Tab-separated table of C-alpha atoms and ligand atoms in Angstrom:
chain	number	residue	atom	x	y	z
N	3	MET	CA	12.894	-13.081	-38.754
N	4	PRO	CA	14.128	-11.195	-35.614
N	5	ASP	CA	17.838	-11.339	-34.930
N	6	ARG	CA	18.205	-14.607	-32.934
N	7	ASN	CA	21.130	-13.045	-31.020
N	8	ASP	CA	19.169	-10.010	-29.956
N	9	LEU	CA	18.144	-11.104	-26.523
N	10	SER	CA	16.752	-7.702	-25.576
N	11	ARG	CA	13.423	-8.841	-26.894
N	12	TYR	CA	13.065	-11.048	-23.794
N	13	ARG	CA	13.211	-8.038	-21.506
N	14	LEU	CA	9.936	-7.955	-19.589
N	15	SER	CA	7.379	-5.147	-19.757
N	16	PHE	CA	5.328	-5.751	-16.621
N	17	HIS	CA	7.198	-8.402	-14.610
N	18	ILE	CA	9.941	-7.352	-12.173
N	19	ALA	CA	13.310	-8.684	-13.242
N	20	PRO	CA	16.886	-7.606	-12.606
N	21	GLU	CA	18.795	-5.657	-15.237
N	22	HIS	CA	21.703	-8.112	-14.874
N	23	GLY	CA	22.162	-11.079	-12.604
N	24	TRP	CA	19.875	-13.539	-10.922
N	25	LEU	CA	16.608	-13.091	-8.993
N	26	ASN	CA	14.866	-15.529	-6.656
N	27	ASP	CA	12.398	-15.132	-3.793
N	28	PRO	CA	10.403	-11.941	-3.286
N	29	ASN	CA	11.208	-10.432	0.160
N	30	GLY	CA	9.952	-7.708	2.349
N	31	LEU	CA	6.780	-7.021	0.450
N	32	CYS	CA	4.850	-4.134	2.011
N	33	GLN	CA	3.004	-0.824	1.484
N	34	PHE	CA	4.944	1.829	3.416
N	35	ARG	CA	4.172	5.547	3.650
N	36	GLY	CA	1.966	5.194	0.607
N	37	GLN	CA	4.408	3.336	-1.643
N	38	TYR	CA	4.602	-0.366	-2.494
N	39	HIS	CA	7.981	-1.901	-1.792
N	40	ALA	CA	9.325	-5.189	-3.019
N	41	PHE	CA	12.739	-6.655	-2.498
N	42	TYR	CA	14.113	-9.830	-3.985
N	43	GLN	CA	16.917	-12.313	-3.534
N	44	TYR	CA	19.661	-11.038	-5.902
N	45	ASN	CA	23.011	-12.375	-7.112
N	46	PRO	CA	24.503	-9.673	-9.300
N	47	LEU	CA	27.336	-11.892	-10.417
N	48	TRP	CA	25.228	-14.685	-11.903
N	49	PRO	CA	26.098	-16.973	-13.591
N	50	GLN	CA	28.945	-16.983	-11.134
N	51	LYS	CA	27.952	-18.377	-7.747
N	52	ASP	CA	27.795	-15.619	-5.139
N	53	THR	CA	26.180	-14.605	-1.957
N	54	LYS	CA	22.549	-13.344	-2.017
N	55	HIS	CA	21.637	-9.704	-1.456
N	56	TRP	CA	18.286	-7.904	-1.357
N	57	ARG	CA	17.493	-5.811	-4.421
N	58	HIS	CA	14.792	-3.204	-3.987
N	59	VAL	CA	12.035	-1.866	-6.253
N	60	VAL	CA	9.211	0.581	-5.408
N	61	SER	CA	5.886	1.454	-7.029
N	62	ALA	CA	2.957	3.816	-6.420
N	63	ASP	CA	0.488	1.529	-8.093
N	64	LEU	CA	1.878	-2.100	-8.089
N	65	VAL	CA	2.378	-1.896	-11.904
N	66	HIS	CA	4.999	0.739	-12.610
N	67	TRP	CA	8.118	-0.109	-10.660
N	68	HIS	CA	11.394	1.699	-10.187
N	69	ASP	CA	14.614	-0.076	-9.387
N	70	GLU	CA	16.228	1.399	-6.229
N	71	GLY	CA	19.420	-0.617	-6.314
N	72	THR	CA	20.757	-3.123	-3.858
N	73	ALA	CA	19.410	-2.422	-0.433
N	74	LEU	CA	20.884	-5.080	1.940
N	75	VAL	CA	24.275	-6.628	1.395
N	76	THR	CA	26.300	-9.167	3.454
N	77	ASP	CA	28.254	-6.956	5.748
N	78	ILE	CA	28.182	-8.551	9.232
N	79	PRO	CA	29.671	-11.938	10.245
N	80	GLU	CA	26.116	-13.285	10.932
N	81	ASP	CA	25.003	-12.864	7.270
N	82	ARG	CA	28.373	-13.356	5.560
N	83	SER	CA	27.189	-16.113	3.228
N	84	GLY	CA	23.961	-14.399	2.246
N	85	VAL	CA	21.177	-12.034	3.135
N	86	TYR	CA	18.534	-14.753	2.829
N	87	SER	CA	14.767	-14.353	2.565
N	88	GLY	CA	12.510	-12.517	4.928
N	89	SER	CA	9.593	-10.200	5.325
N	90	ALA	CA	8.556	-6.680	6.417
N	91	LEU	CA	6.574	-5.471	9.327
N	92	ILE	CA	5.340	-1.921	9.260
N	93	VAL	CA	5.073	-0.446	12.736
N	94	PRO	CA	2.825	2.622	12.802
N	95	CYS	CA	4.262	5.868	14.267
N	96	ALA	CA	7.452	4.204	15.356
N	97	ALA	CA	9.921	6.287	13.344
N	98	SER	CA	11.810	9.276	14.751
N	99	ASP	CA	9.583	11.618	12.695
N	100	GLY	CA	6.491	10.030	14.129
N	101	GLY	CA	5.703	8.265	10.913
N	102	ASP	CA	5.701	4.498	10.165
N	103	LEU	CA	8.812	2.389	10.547
N	104	MET	CA	9.677	-0.462	8.056
N	105	CYS	CA	11.177	-3.396	10.002
N	106	LEU	CA	12.802	-6.000	7.767
N	107	TYR	CA	13.399	-9.444	9.268
N	108	TYR	CA	15.628	-11.850	7.350
N	109	THR	CA	17.855	-14.851	7.726
N	110	GLY	CA	21.591	-14.278	7.781
N	111	ASN	CA	23.064	-17.338	6.105
N	112	VAL	CA	26.519	-18.586	7.199
N	113	VAL	CA	28.202	-21.560	5.549
N	114	TYR	CA	31.544	-22.548	6.938
N	115	PRO	CA	34.292	-23.167	4.429
N	116	GLY	CA	36.020	-26.488	4.226
N	117	GLY	CA	33.309	-28.689	2.790
N	118	LYS	CA	32.767	-32.334	3.659
N	119	GLU	CA	36.473	-32.825	4.040
N	120	ALA	CA	36.336	-30.540	6.982
N	121	GLY	CA	33.675	-32.827	8.450
N	122	TYR	CA	30.650	-30.658	7.734
N	123	ASP	CA	27.399	-32.136	6.373
N	124	TYR	CA	25.807	-28.710	6.131
N	125	VAL	CA	22.609	-29.999	7.712
N	126	HIS	CA	23.659	-30.711	11.328
N	127	THR	CA	27.038	-29.038	11.092
N	128	GLY	CA	28.775	-26.315	9.175
N	129	ARG	CA	26.046	-23.713	8.978
N	130	GLU	CA	24.314	-20.879	10.882
N	131	ALA	CA	20.921	-19.398	10.468
N	132	ASN	CA	20.643	-16.071	12.192
N	133	GLU	CA	17.369	-14.113	12.300
N	134	ILE	CA	18.222	-10.453	11.887
N	135	LEU	CA	16.352	-7.167	11.990
N	136	VAL	CA	17.096	-3.998	10.142
N	137	THR	CA	14.857	-0.921	9.973
N	138	THR	CA	14.304	1.981	7.675
N	139	GLU	CA	12.383	5.234	8.060
N	140	ASP	CA	12.561	6.351	4.477
N	141	GLY	CA	13.051	3.151	2.462
N	142	GLN	CA	16.509	4.267	1.433
N	143	THR	CA	18.717	4.314	4.467
N	144	TYR	CA	18.981	1.482	6.805
N	145	SER	CA	19.725	1.002	10.489
N	146	GLU	CA	22.430	-1.164	11.900
N	147	LYS	CA	21.598	-4.845	11.742
N	148	ARG	CA	20.524	-6.514	14.937
N	149	VAL	CA	20.759	-10.323	15.442
N	150	LEU	CA	17.643	-11.606	17.185
N	151	LEU	CA	17.869	-15.373	17.100
N	152	ARG	CA	20.772	-17.832	16.503
N	153	ASN	CA	20.871	-21.577	16.151
N	154	ASP	CA	21.320	-22.025	19.882
N	155	ASP	CA	17.984	-20.216	20.429
N	156	TYR	CA	15.965	-22.772	18.366
N	157	PRO	CA	14.507	-25.869	19.943
N	158	ASP	CA	16.805	-28.985	20.149
N	159	VAL	CA	14.756	-30.796	17.464
N	160	CYS	CA	16.096	-28.416	14.750
N	161	THR	CA	18.893	-29.062	12.411
N	162	GLN	CA	20.857	-25.981	11.283
N	163	HIS	CA	18.251	-25.368	8.613
N	164	VAL	CA	15.963	-22.719	10.005
N	165	ARG	CA	15.042	-19.652	7.904
N	166	ASP	CA	12.803	-17.169	6.105
N	167	PRO	CA	11.055	-15.236	8.861
N	168	LYS	CA	7.498	-14.163	8.083
N	169	VAL	CA	6.579	-11.551	10.663
N	170	TRP	CA	3.094	-10.007	11.177
N	171	GLU	CA	1.071	-8.241	13.783
N	172	GLN	CA	-2.013	-9.736	15.348
N	173	ALA	CA	-4.103	-8.500	18.263
N	174	GLY	CA	-1.375	-6.272	19.610
N	175	ALA	CA	1.548	-8.766	19.434
N	176	ALA	CA	4.112	-9.661	16.761
N	177	TYR	CA	4.451	-13.206	15.430
N	178	MET	CA	7.192	-14.790	13.452
N	179	LEU	CA	6.994	-18.049	11.443
N	180	LEU	CA	10.243	-19.730	10.510
N	181	GLY	CA	10.608	-22.716	8.111
N	182	ALA	CA	12.713	-25.512	9.540
N	183	ARG	CA	13.992	-29.097	9.084
N	184	ASN	CA	14.096	-31.334	12.120
N	185	LEU	CA	16.619	-34.022	13.178
N	186	ASP	CA	14.420	-36.704	11.574
N	187	ASP	CA	14.491	-34.830	8.216
N	188	VAL	CA	10.864	-33.630	8.551
N	189	GLY	CA	9.840	-30.143	7.476
N	190	PHE	CA	7.965	-27.955	10.022
N	191	CYS	CA	7.493	-24.388	11.267
N	192	LEU	CA	8.475	-22.587	14.372
N	193	LEU	CA	6.093	-19.914	15.635
N	194	TYR	CA	7.550	-17.152	17.804
N	195	GLU	CA	5.792	-14.378	19.610
N	196	SER	CA	7.032	-10.905	20.753
N	197	ALA	CA	5.714	-7.843	22.430
N	198	ASP	CA	8.345	-5.484	20.852
N	199	GLY	CA	9.506	-7.213	17.696
N	200	ILE	CA	12.964	-7.652	19.285
N	201	GLU	CA	12.692	-10.206	22.068
N	202	TRP	CA	11.162	-13.394	20.741
N	203	ARG	CA	9.690	-16.340	22.617
N	204	LEU	CA	8.902	-19.748	21.087
N	205	ARG	CA	5.171	-20.151	21.046
N	206	SER	CA	4.686	-23.415	19.200
N	207	GLN	CA	5.966	-25.848	16.587
N	208	ILE	CA	3.634	-26.555	13.683
N	209	ARG	CA	3.982	-29.832	11.794
N	210	SER	CA	1.837	-31.858	9.458
N	211	ARG	CA	0.250	-35.110	10.622
N	212	GLU	CA	2.016	-37.126	7.909
N	213	LYS	CA	5.486	-36.031	6.771
N	214	LEU	CA	5.342	-33.448	4.029
N	215	GLY	CA	8.913	-33.049	2.763
N	216	TYR	CA	12.187	-32.843	4.686
N	217	MET	CA	12.278	-29.017	4.964
N	218	TRP	CA	9.728	-26.277	4.753
N	219	GLU	CA	10.987	-23.019	3.308
N	220	CYS	CA	9.397	-19.556	3.074
N	221	PRO	CA	6.382	-19.961	5.398
N	222	ASN	CA	3.594	-17.443	5.151
N	223	ILE	CA	0.259	-16.773	6.629
N	224	VAL	CA	-2.901	-15.778	4.725
N	225	GLN	CA	-5.822	-14.547	6.843
N	226	LEU	CA	-9.042	-14.204	4.901
N	227	GLY	CA	-12.759	-14.321	5.827
N	228	GLY	CA	-11.922	-15.450	9.372
N	229	HIS	CA	-9.808	-18.364	8.040
N	230	ASP	CA	-6.132	-18.953	8.304
N	231	PHE	CA	-4.118	-20.612	5.593
N	232	LEU	CA	-0.554	-21.726	6.291
N	233	ALA	CA	1.634	-21.295	3.205
N	234	ILE	CA	4.804	-23.374	2.985
N	235	CYS	CA	7.387	-24.505	0.444
N	236	PRO	CA	8.165	-28.126	1.144
N	237	GLN	CA	11.417	-29.553	-0.204
N	238	GLY	CA	11.608	-33.284	-1.085
N	239	LEU	CA	8.065	-34.211	-2.173
N	240	GLU	CA	8.139	-36.931	-4.688
N	241	GLU	CA	6.737	-35.963	-8.115
N	242	GLN	CA	3.209	-37.172	-8.848
N	243	GLU	CA	1.395	-37.548	-12.189
N	244	LEU	CA	-0.751	-34.388	-11.616
N	245	CYS	CA	1.186	-32.386	-9.065
N	246	TRP	CA	4.482	-31.631	-7.381
N	247	GLN	CA	6.364	-31.496	-10.599
N	248	ASN	CA	8.790	-28.614	-9.774
N	249	LYS	CA	12.069	-29.231	-7.937
N	250	ASN	CA	10.490	-27.967	-4.714
N	251	GLN	CA	6.781	-27.200	-4.183
N	252	ALA	CA	4.895	-24.154	-3.012
N	253	GLY	CA	1.357	-24.291	-1.612
N	254	TYR	CA	-0.881	-23.759	1.396
N	255	ILE	CA	-2.845	-25.749	3.974
N	256	PRO	CA	-6.283	-24.387	4.982
N	257	LEU	CA	-6.233	-24.502	8.797
N	258	THR	CA	-9.179	-25.542	10.911
N	259	GLU	CA	-8.090	-23.261	13.701
N	260	SER	CA	-6.115	-20.061	14.136
N	261	VAL	CA	-2.425	-20.374	13.189
N	262	LEU	CA	-1.725	-19.220	16.745
N	263	ASP	CA	-3.305	-22.431	18.132
N	264	ALA	CA	-2.259	-24.838	15.406
N	265	THR	CA	0.269	-27.577	16.252
N	266	VAL	CA	-0.603	-30.436	13.905
N	267	VAL	CA	-1.996	-29.574	10.537
N	268	ASP	CA	-3.417	-31.683	7.724
N	269	GLY	CA	-0.712	-32.257	5.153
N	270	ASP	CA	-3.178	-34.066	2.897
N	271	ALA	CA	-4.962	-30.713	2.494
N	272	PHE	CA	-1.832	-29.093	0.949
N	273	VAL	CA	-2.847	-27.184	-2.217
N	274	GLU	CA	-0.327	-26.103	-4.809
N	275	TRP	CA	-0.482	-22.434	-5.635
N	276	ASP	CA	0.564	-22.807	-9.208
N	277	HIS	CA	1.214	-25.718	-11.538
N	278	GLY	CA	4.382	-24.229	-12.912
N	279	TYR	CA	6.620	-24.526	-14.527
N	280	ASP	CA	8.166	-21.475	-12.933
N	281	PHE	CA	6.808	-20.729	-9.523
N	282	TYR	CA	8.290	-20.943	-5.974
N	283	ALA	CA	8.723	-19.080	-2.695
N	284	PRO	CA	5.720	-16.747	-2.878
N	285	GLN	CA	5.206	-14.088	-0.251
N	286	VAL	CA	1.868	-12.645	0.750
N	287	PHE	CA	1.333	-9.161	2.335
N	288	VAL	CA	-1.648	-7.044	3.265
N	289	ASP	CA	-1.902	-3.603	1.626
N	290	ASP	CA	-3.415	-0.500	3.156
N	291	ALA	CA	-6.708	-1.364	1.411
N	292	GLY	CA	-6.775	-4.679	3.380
N	293	ARG	CA	-6.039	-6.797	0.251
N	294	GLN	CA	-4.054	-10.026	0.605
N	295	ILE	CA	-1.509	-9.766	-2.207
N	296	LEU	CA	0.750	-12.607	-3.321
N	297	ILE	CA	3.898	-12.242	-5.378
N	298	GLY	CA	5.870	-15.348	-6.307
N	299	TRP	CA	9.270	-16.125	-7.708
N	300	MET	CA	8.604	-16.951	-11.335
N	301	GLY	CA	11.472	-19.375	-11.486
N	302	SER	CA	12.742	-22.439	-9.788
N	303	PHE	CA	16.046	-24.102	-8.819
N	304	GLY	CA	17.436	-26.817	-10.994
N	305	ASP	CA	17.888	-27.531	-14.702
N	306	PRO	CA	16.196	-27.259	-17.122
N	307	TRP	CA	13.927	-24.977	-15.090
N	308	THR	CA	16.290	-22.029	-15.213
N	309	ALA	CA	15.182	-21.685	-18.874
N	310	ALA	CA	17.554	-18.868	-19.833
N	311	PRO	CA	18.945	-18.912	-23.362
N	312	ARG	CA	22.685	-18.739	-23.727
N	313	GLY	CA	23.959	-15.179	-23.547
N	314	LEU	CA	21.019	-13.775	-21.634
N	315	ASP	CA	22.649	-12.017	-18.641
N	316	TRP	CA	19.649	-11.868	-16.364
N	317	CYS	CA	17.676	-14.774	-14.989
N	318	HIS	CA	14.114	-15.037	-13.626
N	319	CYS	CA	11.377	-12.599	-12.685
N	320	LEU	CA	8.588	-12.168	-10.126
N	321	THR	CA	4.919	-12.865	-10.930
N	322	VAL	CA	2.566	-9.974	-11.211
N	323	PRO	CA	1.019	-9.185	-7.806
N	324	ARG	CA	-2.060	-11.378	-7.370
N	325	GLU	CA	-5.059	-10.593	-5.123
N	326	LEU	CA	-6.136	-13.555	-3.078
N	327	THR	CA	-9.805	-14.306	-2.322
N	328	ILE	CA	-11.673	-17.283	-1.016
N	329	GLY	CA	-13.876	-19.416	-3.336
N	330	ALA	CA	-17.069	-21.218	-2.431
N	331	ASP	CA	-14.985	-24.394	-1.924
N	332	GLY	CA	-12.982	-22.691	0.810
N	333	LEU	CA	-9.867	-22.640	-1.275
N	334	LEU	CA	-7.933	-19.629	-2.467
N	335	ARG	CA	-8.266	-17.847	-5.801
N	336	GLN	CA	-5.486	-15.697	-7.327
N	337	LEU	CA	-5.994	-13.005	-9.975
N	338	PRO	CA	-3.757	-10.184	-11.079
N	339	VAL	CA	-4.545	-7.075	-8.989
N	340	ALA	CA	-7.074	-4.801	-10.717
N	341	GLU	CA	-4.384	-2.133	-11.287
N	342	TYR	CA	-3.094	-4.176	-14.245
N	343	ASP	CA	-6.264	-3.280	-16.193
N	344	ALA	CA	-4.711	0.180	-16.546
N	345	LEU	CA	-2.103	-1.129	-19.004
N	346	ARG	CA	-4.771	-2.188	-21.495
N	347	LYS	CA	-4.801	-0.339	-24.850
N	348	GLU	CA	-6.896	-1.420	-27.776
N	349	CYS	CA	-8.921	-4.582	-27.687
N	350	VAL	CA	-8.981	-7.233	-30.380
N	351	GLU	CA	-11.763	-9.809	-30.819
N	352	LEU	CA	-10.324	-13.319	-31.006
N	353	ALA	CA	-12.485	-15.252	-33.477
N	354	PRO	CA	-12.060	-19.007	-33.083
N	355	GLY	CA	-9.817	-20.708	-35.586
N	356	VAL	CA	-8.110	-17.458	-36.667
N	357	ALA	CA	-4.588	-16.588	-35.795
N	358	HIS	CA	-4.180	-13.034	-34.423
N	359	SER	CA	-0.767	-11.358	-34.294
N	360	CYS	CA	0.733	-8.744	-32.029
N	361	ALA	CA	4.066	-7.076	-32.817
N	362	ASP	CA	5.150	-6.147	-29.284
N	363	HIS	CA	4.625	-9.631	-27.671
N	364	ARG	CA	2.434	-8.369	-24.894
N	365	LEU	CA	-1.182	-9.404	-24.491
N	366	ASP	CA	-3.899	-9.688	-21.814
N	367	ILE	CA	-6.152	-12.446	-23.196
N	368	VAL	CA	-9.689	-12.843	-21.728
N	369	HIS	CA	-12.027	-15.739	-22.386
N	370	ALA	CA	-15.419	-15.899	-20.644
N	371	GLY	CA	-18.371	-18.324	-20.993
N	372	ILE	CA	-16.342	-21.175	-22.295
N	373	LYS	CA	-18.321	-24.303	-23.247
N	374	GLY	CA	-16.825	-27.684	-23.729
N	375	GLU	CA	-13.288	-28.521	-24.825
N	376	GLY	CA	-10.797	-26.574	-26.878
N	377	CYS	CA	-7.343	-25.226	-26.989
N	378	LEU	CA	-5.351	-22.024	-27.263
N	379	THR	CA	-1.891	-21.764	-28.712
N	380	LEU	CA	0.698	-19.023	-28.560
N	381	ASP	CA	2.950	-18.927	-31.642
N	382	GLY	CA	1.903	-22.494	-32.355
N	383	ALA	CA	4.564	-23.259	-29.719
N	384	LEU	CA	2.886	-23.170	-26.325
N	385	GLU	CA	-0.488	-24.864	-26.099
N	386	LEU	CA	-3.204	-24.759	-23.380
N	387	ALA	CA	-5.733	-27.473	-23.893
N	388	CYS	CA	-8.924	-28.449	-22.139
N	389	ALA	CA	-9.850	-32.102	-22.880
N	390	ASP	CA	-10.856	-35.307	-21.042
N	391	GLY	CA	-11.428	-33.511	-17.770
N	392	LYS	CA	-7.949	-32.013	-17.732
N	393	LEU	CA	-6.376	-28.670	-18.323
N	394	SER	CA	-2.894	-29.105	-19.828
N	395	VAL	CA	0.055	-26.913	-20.827
N	396	ARG	CA	2.416	-28.297	-23.428
N	397	PHE	CA	5.358	-26.910	-25.387
N	398	LEU	CA	5.181	-27.893	-29.059
N	399	ASP	CA	8.526	-26.442	-30.144
N	400	GLU	CA	11.803	-27.542	-28.544
N	401	GLU	CA	13.450	-24.337	-29.770
N	402	VAL	CA	11.122	-22.133	-27.765
N	403	THR	CA	11.411	-24.004	-24.530
N	404	ALA	CA	13.452	-27.183	-24.315
N	405	GLY	CA	13.084	-29.996	-21.830
N	406	ARG	CA	9.690	-29.265	-20.355
N	407	PRO	CA	7.229	-32.134	-20.407
N	408	ALA	CA	3.477	-31.395	-20.500
N	409	ARG	CA	1.712	-30.585	-17.218
N	410	SER	CA	-1.968	-31.308	-16.533
N	411	VAL	CA	-4.405	-30.762	-13.700
N	412	LEU	CA	-7.843	-32.265	-13.287
N	413	LEU	CA	-10.572	-29.792	-14.162
N	414	ASP	CA	-14.304	-30.753	-14.529
N	415	SER	CA	-14.994	-27.872	-16.838
N	416	LEU	CA	-13.186	-24.805	-18.046
N	417	LYS	CA	-15.345	-21.675	-17.700
N	418	ASP	CA	-13.014	-18.769	-18.139
N	419	LEU	CA	-9.425	-17.886	-18.864
N	420	ARG	CA	-7.158	-14.890	-18.325
N	421	ILE	CA	-3.688	-15.106	-19.832
N	422	LEU	CA	-1.010	-12.467	-19.402
N	423	VAL	CA	1.733	-12.720	-22.044
N	424	ASP	CA	4.754	-10.489	-21.434
N	425	THR	CA	7.498	-11.256	-23.953
N	426	SER	CA	9.179	-14.209	-22.227
N	427	ALA	CA	6.677	-14.707	-19.323
N	428	VAL	CA	3.209	-16.186	-19.431
N	429	GLU	CA	0.691	-16.457	-16.541
N	430	ILE	CA	-2.459	-18.490	-17.110
N	431	TYR	CA	-5.443	-18.093	-14.794
N	432	ALA	CA	-8.362	-20.523	-15.211
N	433	ASN	CA	-11.766	-20.501	-13.634
N	434	GLY	CA	-11.545	-17.241	-11.754
N	435	GLY	CA	-7.958	-17.960	-10.658
N	436	SER	CA	-8.588	-21.340	-8.994
N	437	THR	CA	-5.999	-23.002	-11.250
N	438	VAL	CA	-2.894	-21.200	-12.271
N	439	PHE	CA	0.147	-22.005	-14.493
N	440	SER	CA	3.148	-19.668	-14.757
N	441	THR	CA	5.892	-20.290	-17.169
N	442	ARG	CA	8.781	-18.597	-18.908
N	443	TRP	CA	9.186	-19.185	-22.623
N	444	PHE	CA	11.574	-17.823	-25.230
N	445	PRO	CA	9.587	-17.344	-28.438
N	446	THR	CA	11.487	-16.914	-31.651
N	447	ALA	CA	8.673	-15.588	-33.906
N	448	GLU	CA	8.706	-11.931	-34.901
N	449	GLN	CA	5.082	-11.436	-33.907
N	450	LEU	CA	3.218	-13.048	-31.096
N	451	SER	CA	0.284	-15.035	-32.580
N	452	VAL	CA	-2.714	-16.328	-30.674
N	453	ARG	CA	-5.218	-18.853	-31.930
N	454	HIS	CA	-8.007	-20.667	-30.102
N	455	THR	CA	-10.669	-23.187	-30.853
N	456	PHE	CA	-13.005	-22.541	-27.862
N	457	ASP	CA	-16.844	-22.196	-28.076
N	458	VAL	CA	-16.952	-19.059	-26.014
N	459	SER	CA	-19.258	-16.090	-25.305
N	460	GLN	CA	-16.381	-13.636	-25.067
N	461	ALA	CA	-12.857	-13.969	-26.415
N	462	GLU	CA	-10.654	-10.929	-26.683
N	463	ALA	CA	-7.117	-9.719	-26.190
N	464	TYR	CA	-5.896	-6.354	-25.049
N	465	LEU	CA	-2.657	-4.842	-26.341
N	466	LEU	CA	-0.647	-3.644	-23.323
N	467	GLU	CA	1.520	-0.703	-22.520
N	468	ASP	CA	5.098	-1.247	-21.346
N	469	ALA	CA	4.975	-0.500	-17.659
N	470	LEU	CA	8.761	-0.939	-16.989
N	471	GLU	CA	10.303	1.202	-19.705
N	472	ASN	CA	11.840	3.417	-17.101
N	473	VAL	CA	12.420	0.868	-14.395
N	474	PHE	CA	16.238	1.276	-14.396
N	475	ALA	CA	16.266	4.970	-15.317
X	19	FRU	C1	13.959	-20.373	-1.281
X	19	FRU	C2	15.218	-20.102	-0.541
X	19	FRU	C3	15.046	-19.656	0.860
X	19	FRU	C4	16.319	-18.873	1.098
X	19	FRU	C5	16.596	-18.240	-0.206
X	19	FRU	C6	18.078	-18.102	-0.572
X	19	FRU	O1	14.019	-20.217	-2.695
X	19	FRU	O2	16.053	-21.306	-0.657
X	19	FRU	O3	14.808	-20.657	1.720
X	19	FRU	O4	16.110	-17.908	2.157
X	19	FRU	O5	15.971	-19.087	-1.217
X	19	FRU	O6	18.232	-17.434	-1.775
């Protein structure tokens, strides 16, 4: 048996995670001067409560990442309680050397001390949400911060919860979506417009016809095949039997018009990105090849969803980058970007009913041409089953992951599967990425073992290289 106290075996090989401390939302995703950049919400002092900073990683290929340290810290009064989430806008030829300029827009969070005793409810009083711009020409040194919008600038219907700017360029103008909570406790978005990325004018408010949660966090826009999809993270949706089972939810609404013209959208059309257990606050960016790429926070707020065993001094990771496409049903598909195929080493056939083992706990499992029902288990502890018109994920061993009830989604038939196993992270993509589950787990077995019972035309698993061996070097 491996040493149960040796927690280094949970270190990830191709999912971005902090060396120490806490990670949440991906921020500022972009491709800039040839390199991919990702930032994330970072609390270095976790499990102590602390303000959030932006940690920074870069990559030439979306697979091998290098940690660049903490990029943005709380150092002005307007962000003194946290450098909260935000996004990147790359402005061509705007830097002093004639090259591209990276513009990072984020929310400076301010929480007044004193608590409820001081009369603050921290919804209508006691907070500030400041939208701030900081730029970089080289991805290493940053300009002074510039406050662009404050609570007084938002429309009167807003509470003090307004945050997470998503900024993009469209037809020569810049647009900014902000997530917000209104005075009636209804989540909605503000859409701002700007000619120069500095002066912003409110263009519209976007809400759903029926209330969909009390607050929308981390809004995003996906523009594919002439269609716009509004991505939002509603807080306060009541858990249903087959959906909305995380603490807060993350999904998108296919729009029937351009986001620039939308004011009332169809909340009933809200589609969850991922059925969990660990998924929230995804961000989408467009790379130089025009791909729409999504990276999510592979984690969630609230127990037992933090899922870190005692003694592990880092918490949570990001999903692998996923390319988005549209399916024939008009909904979005997500699959790991093709670059991940480069990690594949030798391939093992997975005969049904036989347990296959892998010493380094990393596998890329591919099933194609699945007929009928069946199941696949990892270590006999995490089961994926297709039966009775449902696809379900279930933990069979409390020791591996405690406190997670089974999750199911309706699925007429399962045709294919792709499963990425990376020590303590598992991403499951079914039917070309139309149904996705992402979960952490903390296996105790010495070897990773896979066993399936599917009638399938192709079932194989690739051993994988460690892409992050030098991430902190
Ligand atoms: C979403 C979120 C954002 C906020 C950030 C703070 O997970 O709550 O709304 O900007 O996390 O870390």
